[in-house]
Amino acid sequence: MPLTPSYEWSETDAEVVVSVPLRGTKASTADVYAADCFLKVNFAPYLLALDLHGTVDDARCRATARRGVLSVKLSKATPGRWGRLTFDDGGDKAAAKARREAALERKRESDAALAEAMKSRRISDERTTLRQMMGIEEAERQEIEGIKEDEKRRAEDDMYATFDRIEAEKRAQAEAKEEKKKKKAQGKSEGGKRERRVSWSDEQEGGGALASQLGAALAAASAAEAGVEELDVSQFGADVDLVDDIDDDDMMAELLAAGEGEAADAATGAPPAGPAGPAG
């Protein structure tokens, strides 16, 4: 059976203080339980159970330990002096017991309501925390989506820029190729003109030489017919030099005509025509 420890009490209009020596027991092992008209302090092997004279606000009960003494402060439900700490049952133990049980039942109901309120508050706090976390996660998600969108936009811009650069390079290559073709065609055209000019010059030079040789041969034939054994061809030099100033075709026609005439005179025995003198 537990022992009843010694205790002291004091009061003011607002509160009652009950002090219990712990007798070497640690304060952390002591159990304090207070109802609106009941106080229990338990630390083995001691148990203190008091039916209070008046009612207190058990929710505002505070216990402190100092120098081996446990002090329990109880706030009075109604201010005023009690004059005594314990309830006077007048010898009616049953009435005192019923009063205590009623106080304990109210305490249980109060504790249950308090627990429910704490549970509801905890749930509310958890929901608030969850909403805050969801809000943070949503903000982070939006930020991540924004980053992804920016990266996608930059990638698309880089891709289109690469396509534009490739197209520009293709156009530049095509233009360079076309320009090269034009220059090549222009070079071929100018080369053909130079070949035609060179061929025409060669023909002129060849025709002039042929005319000179033909003139010399005709002059030699005329001299032979006239009985001249040796003829200095250089005397036709001046006439031959003039051939360069005459069109090749006209010069050839005149030389051939002159040769044919001299041949005809030789066949008939007529002397070759000399240079025309001044008109008499």
Short mmCIF file of C-alpha atoms in Angstrom, two decimals:
data_model
loop_
_atom_site.label_atom_id
_atom_site.label_comp_id
_atom_site.label_asym_id
_atom_site.label_seq_id
_atom_site.Cartn_x
_atom_site.Cartn_y
_atom_site.Cartn_z
CA MET A 1 0.00 0.00 0.00
CA PRO A 2 1.44 3.43 -0.99
CA LEU A 3 2.52 5.85 1.69
CA THR A 4 1.10 9.36 2.12
CA PRO A 5 3.88 11.96 1.94
CA SER A 6 4.00 15.14 3.97
CA TYR A 7 3.06 18.42 2.24
CA GLU A 8 2.47 22.13 2.80
CA TRP A 9 0.04 24.51 1.11
CA SER A 10 -0.60 28.20 0.76
CA GLU A 11 -3.13 30.35 -1.07
CA THR A 12 -3.89 33.73 -2.50
CA ASP A 13 -7.15 35.03 -3.95
CA ALA A 14 -6.03 33.75 -7.36
CA GLU A 15 -4.24 30.47 -6.72
CA VAL A 16 -3.37 27.62 -4.39
CA VAL A 17 0.19 26.23 -4.02
CA VAL A 18 0.86 22.68 -2.75
CA SER A 19 4.52 21.80 -1.95
CA VAL A 20 5.60 18.14 -1.56
CA PRO A 21 9.14 17.02 -0.58
CA LEU A 22 10.30 14.33 -3.02
CA ARG A 23 12.53 12.58 -0.50
CA GLY A 24 15.39 11.89 -2.88
CA THR A 25 13.14 10.98 -5.83
CA LYS A 26 13.92 12.55 -9.18
CA ALA A 27 11.36 15.12 -10.27
CA SER A 28 11.21 13.52 -13.74
CA THR A 29 9.71 10.36 -12.19
CA ALA A 30 6.92 12.20 -10.34
CA ASP A 31 3.38 12.10 -11.78
CA VAL A 32 1.02 15.05 -11.23
CA TYR A 33 -2.67 14.83 -12.14
CA ALA A 34 -5.16 17.62 -11.48
CA ALA A 35 -8.93 17.82 -12.02
CA ASP A 36 -11.21 20.77 -11.28
CA CYS A 37 -11.55 19.68 -7.59
CA PHE A 38 -8.99 16.89 -7.24
CA LEU A 39 -5.16 16.73 -7.10
CA LYS A 40 -2.95 13.62 -7.21
CA VAL A 41 0.86 13.51 -6.85
CA ASN A 42 2.47 10.10 -7.24
CA PHE A 43 6.16 9.24 -6.78
CA ALA A 44 6.94 5.73 -5.54
CA PRO A 45 6.38 4.68 -2.87
CA TYR A 46 4.33 7.81 -2.05
CA LEU A 47 0.87 8.83 -3.25
CA LEU A 48 -0.86 12.09 -2.34
CA ALA A 49 -4.59 12.36 -3.23
CA LEU A 50 -6.46 15.53 -2.22
CA ASP A 51 -10.15 16.45 -2.71
CA LEU A 52 -9.89 20.23 -2.97
CA HIS A 53 -12.16 22.57 -1.09
CA GLY A 54 -12.95 24.69 -4.10
CA THR A 55 -12.69 24.34 -7.90
CA VAL A 56 -9.65 25.20 -9.98
CA ASP A 57 -8.83 25.59 -13.68
CA ASP A 58 -6.97 22.33 -14.20
CA ALA A 59 -5.84 23.40 -17.70
CA ARG A 60 -3.72 26.09 -16.03
CA CYS A 61 -2.04 23.73 -13.54
CA ARG A 62 1.76 24.13 -13.35
CA ALA A 63 4.34 21.95 -11.50
CA THR A 64 7.95 22.89 -10.79
CA ALA A 65 10.73 21.18 -8.80
CA ARG A 66 13.46 23.00 -6.91
CA ARG A 67 15.89 21.71 -4.29
CA GLY A 68 14.03 18.40 -3.91
CA VAL A 69 10.61 20.01 -3.40
CA LEU A 70 7.79 19.67 -5.97
CA SER A 71 5.49 22.71 -6.07
CA VAL A 72 2.07 22.50 -7.79
CA LYS A 73 0.31 25.80 -8.56
CA LEU A 74 -3.46 25.69 -9.14
CA SER A 75 -5.39 28.67 -10.48
CA LYS A 76 -8.74 29.16 -8.73
CA ALA A 77 -11.85 29.03 -10.90
CA THR A 78 -13.40 31.73 -8.71
CA PRO A 79 -11.10 34.22 -6.97
CA GLY A 80 -11.27 34.30 -3.18
CA ARG A 81 -9.99 32.71 -0.04
CA TRP A 82 -10.82 29.12 0.77
CA GLY A 83 -9.52 29.04 4.29
CA ARG A 84 -8.81 25.37 3.98
CA LEU A 85 -7.27 23.08 1.29
CA THR A 86 -9.38 19.89 1.43
CA PHE A 87 -13.07 19.26 1.02
CA ASP A 88 -15.09 18.74 4.20
CA ASP A 89 -17.43 15.82 3.54
CA GLY A 90 -19.06 16.02 6.97
CA GLY A 91 -18.48 12.34 7.39
CA ASP A 92 -20.29 11.45 4.15
CA LYS A 93 -17.67 9.35 2.40
CA ALA A 94 -19.99 8.40 -0.44
CA ALA A 95 -20.68 12.04 -1.27
CA ALA A 96 -16.97 12.77 -1.28
CA LYS A 97 -16.34 9.78 -3.56
CA ALA A 98 -19.09 10.81 -5.95
CA ARG A 99 -17.69 14.33 -6.08
CA ARG A 100 -14.23 12.98 -6.91
CA GLU A 101 -15.54 10.63 -9.63
CA ALA A 102 -17.50 13.45 -11.22
CA ALA A 103 -14.39 15.61 -11.27
CA LEU A 104 -12.35 12.78 -12.86
CA GLU A 105 -15.06 12.25 -15.51
CA ARG A 106 -15.03 15.93 -16.38
CA LYS A 107 -11.26 15.71 -16.56
CA ARG A 108 -11.42 12.77 -18.96
CA GLU A 109 -13.92 14.59 -21.13
CA SER A 110 -11.76 17.69 -21.05
CA ASP A 111 -8.67 15.68 -21.94
CA ALA A 112 -10.55 13.98 -24.79
CA ALA A 113 -11.74 17.34 -26.11
CA LEU A 114 -8.25 18.73 -25.74
CA ALA A 115 -6.80 15.72 -27.55
CA GLU A 116 -9.36 16.11 -30.32
CA ALA A 117 -8.58 19.79 -30.60
CA MET A 118 -4.87 19.03 -30.70
CA LYS A 119 -5.52 16.34 -33.31
CA SER A 120 -7.60 18.73 -35.39
CA ARG A 121 -4.94 21.38 -35.02
CA ARG A 122 -2.26 18.90 -35.95
CA ILE A 123 -4.27 17.86 -38.99
CA SER A 124 -4.82 21.49 -39.89
CA ASP A 125 -1.14 22.20 -39.45
CA GLU A 126 -0.28 19.16 -41.55
CA ARG A 127 -2.67 20.28 -44.26
CA THR A 128 -1.26 23.77 -44.15
CA THR A 129 2.24 22.36 -44.34
CA LEU A 130 1.16 20.07 -47.16
CA ARG A 131 -0.38 22.96 -49.07
CA GLN A 132 2.75 24.99 -48.54
CA MET A 133 4.87 22.09 -49.75
CA MET A 134 2.55 21.62 -52.73
CA GLY A 135 2.79 25.33 -53.43
CA ILE A 136 6.56 25.14 -53.27
CA GLU A 137 6.55 22.05 -55.47
CA GLU A 138 4.21 23.78 -57.94
CA ALA A 139 6.48 26.82 -58.03
CA GLU A 140 9.48 24.56 -58.54
CA ARG A 141 7.61 22.64 -61.24
CA GLN A 142 6.70 25.86 -63.04
CA GLU A 143 10.28 27.02 -62.76
CA ILE A 144 11.52 23.71 -64.19
CA GLU A 145 8.94 23.91 -66.98
CA GLY A 146 10.09 27.45 -67.73
CA ILE A 147 13.71 26.31 -67.88
CA LYS A 148 12.75 23.43 -70.18
CA GLU A 149 10.76 25.78 -72.41
CA ASP A 150 13.69 28.19 -72.62
CA GLU A 151 16.08 25.35 -73.48
CA LYS A 152 13.66 24.08 -76.14
CA ARG A 153 13.33 27.57 -77.62
CA ARG A 154 17.10 28.03 -77.71
CA ALA A 155 17.54 24.61 -79.31
CA GLU A 156 14.98 25.46 -82.00
CA ASP A 157 16.62 28.83 -82.63
CA ASP A 158 20.01 27.14 -82.98
CA MET A 159 18.55 24.53 -85.33
CA TYR A 160 16.89 27.16 -87.55
CA ALA A 161 20.07 29.25 -87.53
CA THR A 162 22.02 26.16 -88.65
CA PHE A 163 19.51 25.52 -91.45
CA ASP A 164 19.77 29.15 -92.59
CA ARG A 165 23.56 28.97 -92.56
CA ILE A 166 23.53 25.74 -94.60
CA GLU A 167 21.11 27.26 -97.13
CA ALA A 168 23.27 30.38 -97.39
CA GLU A 169 26.36 28.24 -97.97
CA LYS A 170 24.52 26.26 -100.66
CA ARG A 171 23.43 29.46 -102.40
CA ALA A 172 26.95 30.85 -102.23
CA GLN A 173 28.36 27.62 -103.68
CA ALA A 174 25.77 27.61 -106.47
CA GLU A 175 26.49 31.26 -107.30
CA ALA A 176 30.25 30.60 -107.32
CA LYS A 177 29.72 27.58 -109.58
CA GLU A 178 27.54 29.59 -111.95
CA GLU A 179 30.08 32.43 -112.01
CA LYS A 180 32.82 29.92 -112.75
CA LYS A 181 30.77 28.52 -115.66
CA LYS A 182 30.21 32.03 -117.05
CA LYS A 183 33.91 32.84 -116.84
CA LYS A 184 34.78 29.54 -118.50
CA ALA A 185 32.30 30.15 -121.32
CA GLN A 186 33.57 33.70 -121.72
CA GLY A 187 37.15 32.39 -121.87
CA LYS A 188 36.23 29.89 -124.57
CA SER A 189 34.52 32.62 -126.60
CA GLU A 190 37.52 34.95 -126.38
CA GLY A 191 39.88 32.02 -127.25
CA GLY A 192 37.85 31.24 -130.39
CA LYS A 193 38.04 34.88 -131.47
CA ARG A 194 41.82 34.89 -130.97
CA GLU A 195 42.13 31.65 -133.00
CA ARG A 196 40.07 33.15 -135.81
CA ARG A 197 42.21 36.29 -135.79
CA VAL A 198 45.41 34.22 -135.82
CA SER A 199 44.08 32.01 -138.67
CA TRP A 200 43.10 35.08 -140.69
CA SER A 201 46.55 36.60 -140.16
CA ASP A 202 48.22 33.34 -141.23
CA GLU A 203 46.08 33.23 -144.34
CA GLN A 204 47.02 36.82 -145.16
CA GLU A 205 50.71 36.14 -144.65
CA GLY A 206 50.51 32.91 -146.71
CA GLY A 207 48.59 34.61 -149.50
CA GLY A 208 51.10 37.48 -149.69
CA ALA A 209 54.02 35.07 -149.93
CA LEU A 210 52.24 33.07 -152.63
CA ALA A 211 51.52 36.21 -154.58
CA SER A 212 55.16 37.26 -154.38
CA GLN A 213 56.36 33.85 -155.58
CA LEU A 214 53.81 33.80 -158.39
CA GLY A 215 54.78 37.32 -159.49
CA ALA A 216 58.46 36.41 -159.54
CA ALA A 217 57.74 33.26 -161.55
CA LEU A 218 55.67 35.16 -164.11
CA ALA A 219 58.33 37.83 -164.44
CA ALA A 220 60.96 35.14 -165.02
CA ALA A 221 58.79 33.53 -167.69
CA SER A 222 58.33 36.85 -169.45
CA ALA A 223 62.05 37.50 -169.41
CA ALA A 224 62.74 34.05 -170.83
CA GLU A 225 60.37 34.60 -173.67
CA ALA A 226 62.02 37.93 -174.41
CA GLY A 227 65.45 36.30 -174.61
CA VAL A 228 66.76 37.59 -171.30
CA GLU A 229 69.02 34.97 -169.78
CA GLU A 230 69.29 36.38 -166.30
CA LEU A 231 66.77 38.52 -164.56
CA ASP A 232 67.25 40.24 -161.26
CA VAL A 233 64.13 39.38 -159.31
CA SER A 234 64.83 42.17 -156.89
CA GLN A 235 63.48 44.62 -159.43
CA PHE A 236 59.99 43.33 -158.57
CA GLY A 237 60.59 43.91 -154.94
CA ALA A 238 58.80 47.22 -154.88
CA ASP A 239 55.78 45.75 -156.62
CA VAL A 240 55.79 42.74 -154.34
CA ASP A 241 55.91 44.94 -151.27
CA LEU A 242 52.80 46.69 -152.49
CA VAL A 243 50.91 43.42 -152.31
CA ASP A 244 50.55 43.81 -148.55
CA ASP A 245 48.33 46.84 -149.13
CA ILE A 246 46.04 44.97 -151.59
CA ASP A 247 43.29 42.56 -150.71
CA ASP A 248 44.52 38.97 -151.12
CA ASP A 249 41.72 37.88 -153.46
CA ASP A 250 42.01 40.94 -155.73
CA MET A 251 45.80 40.60 -155.84
CA MET A 252 45.59 36.92 -156.81
CA ALA A 253 43.07 37.70 -159.58
CA GLU A 254 45.28 40.43 -161.09
CA LEU A 255 48.43 38.29 -160.97
CA LEU A 256 46.67 35.37 -162.61
CA ALA A 257 45.22 37.62 -165.27
CA ALA A 258 48.65 39.12 -165.99
CA GLY A 259 50.21 35.68 -166.20
CA GLU A 260 47.60 34.44 -168.63
CA GLY A 261 48.09 37.52 -170.84
CA GLU A 262 51.84 37.10 -171.04
CA ALA A 263 51.41 33.43 -171.84
CA ALA A 264 49.07 34.33 -174.69
CA ASP A 265 51.54 36.89 -176.10
CA ALA A 266 54.30 34.31 -176.02
CA ALA A 267 52.16 31.88 -177.96
CA THR A 268 51.37 34.44 -180.70
CA GLY A 269 54.92 35.87 -180.85
CA ALA A 270 53.82 39.33 -179.77
CA PRO A 271 56.20 41.17 -177.44
CA PRO A 272 55.06 41.70 -173.89
CA ALA A 273 53.37 44.97 -173.16
CA GLY A 274 55.65 47.48 -171.58
CA PRO A 275 54.69 50.04 -169.09
CA ALA A 276 52.26 52.58 -170.37
CA GLY A 277 53.79 55.88 -171.22
CA PRO A 278 52.24 59.26 -171.03
CA ALA A 279 49.41 59.92 -173.36
CA GLY A 280 50.52 61.63 -176.65
#
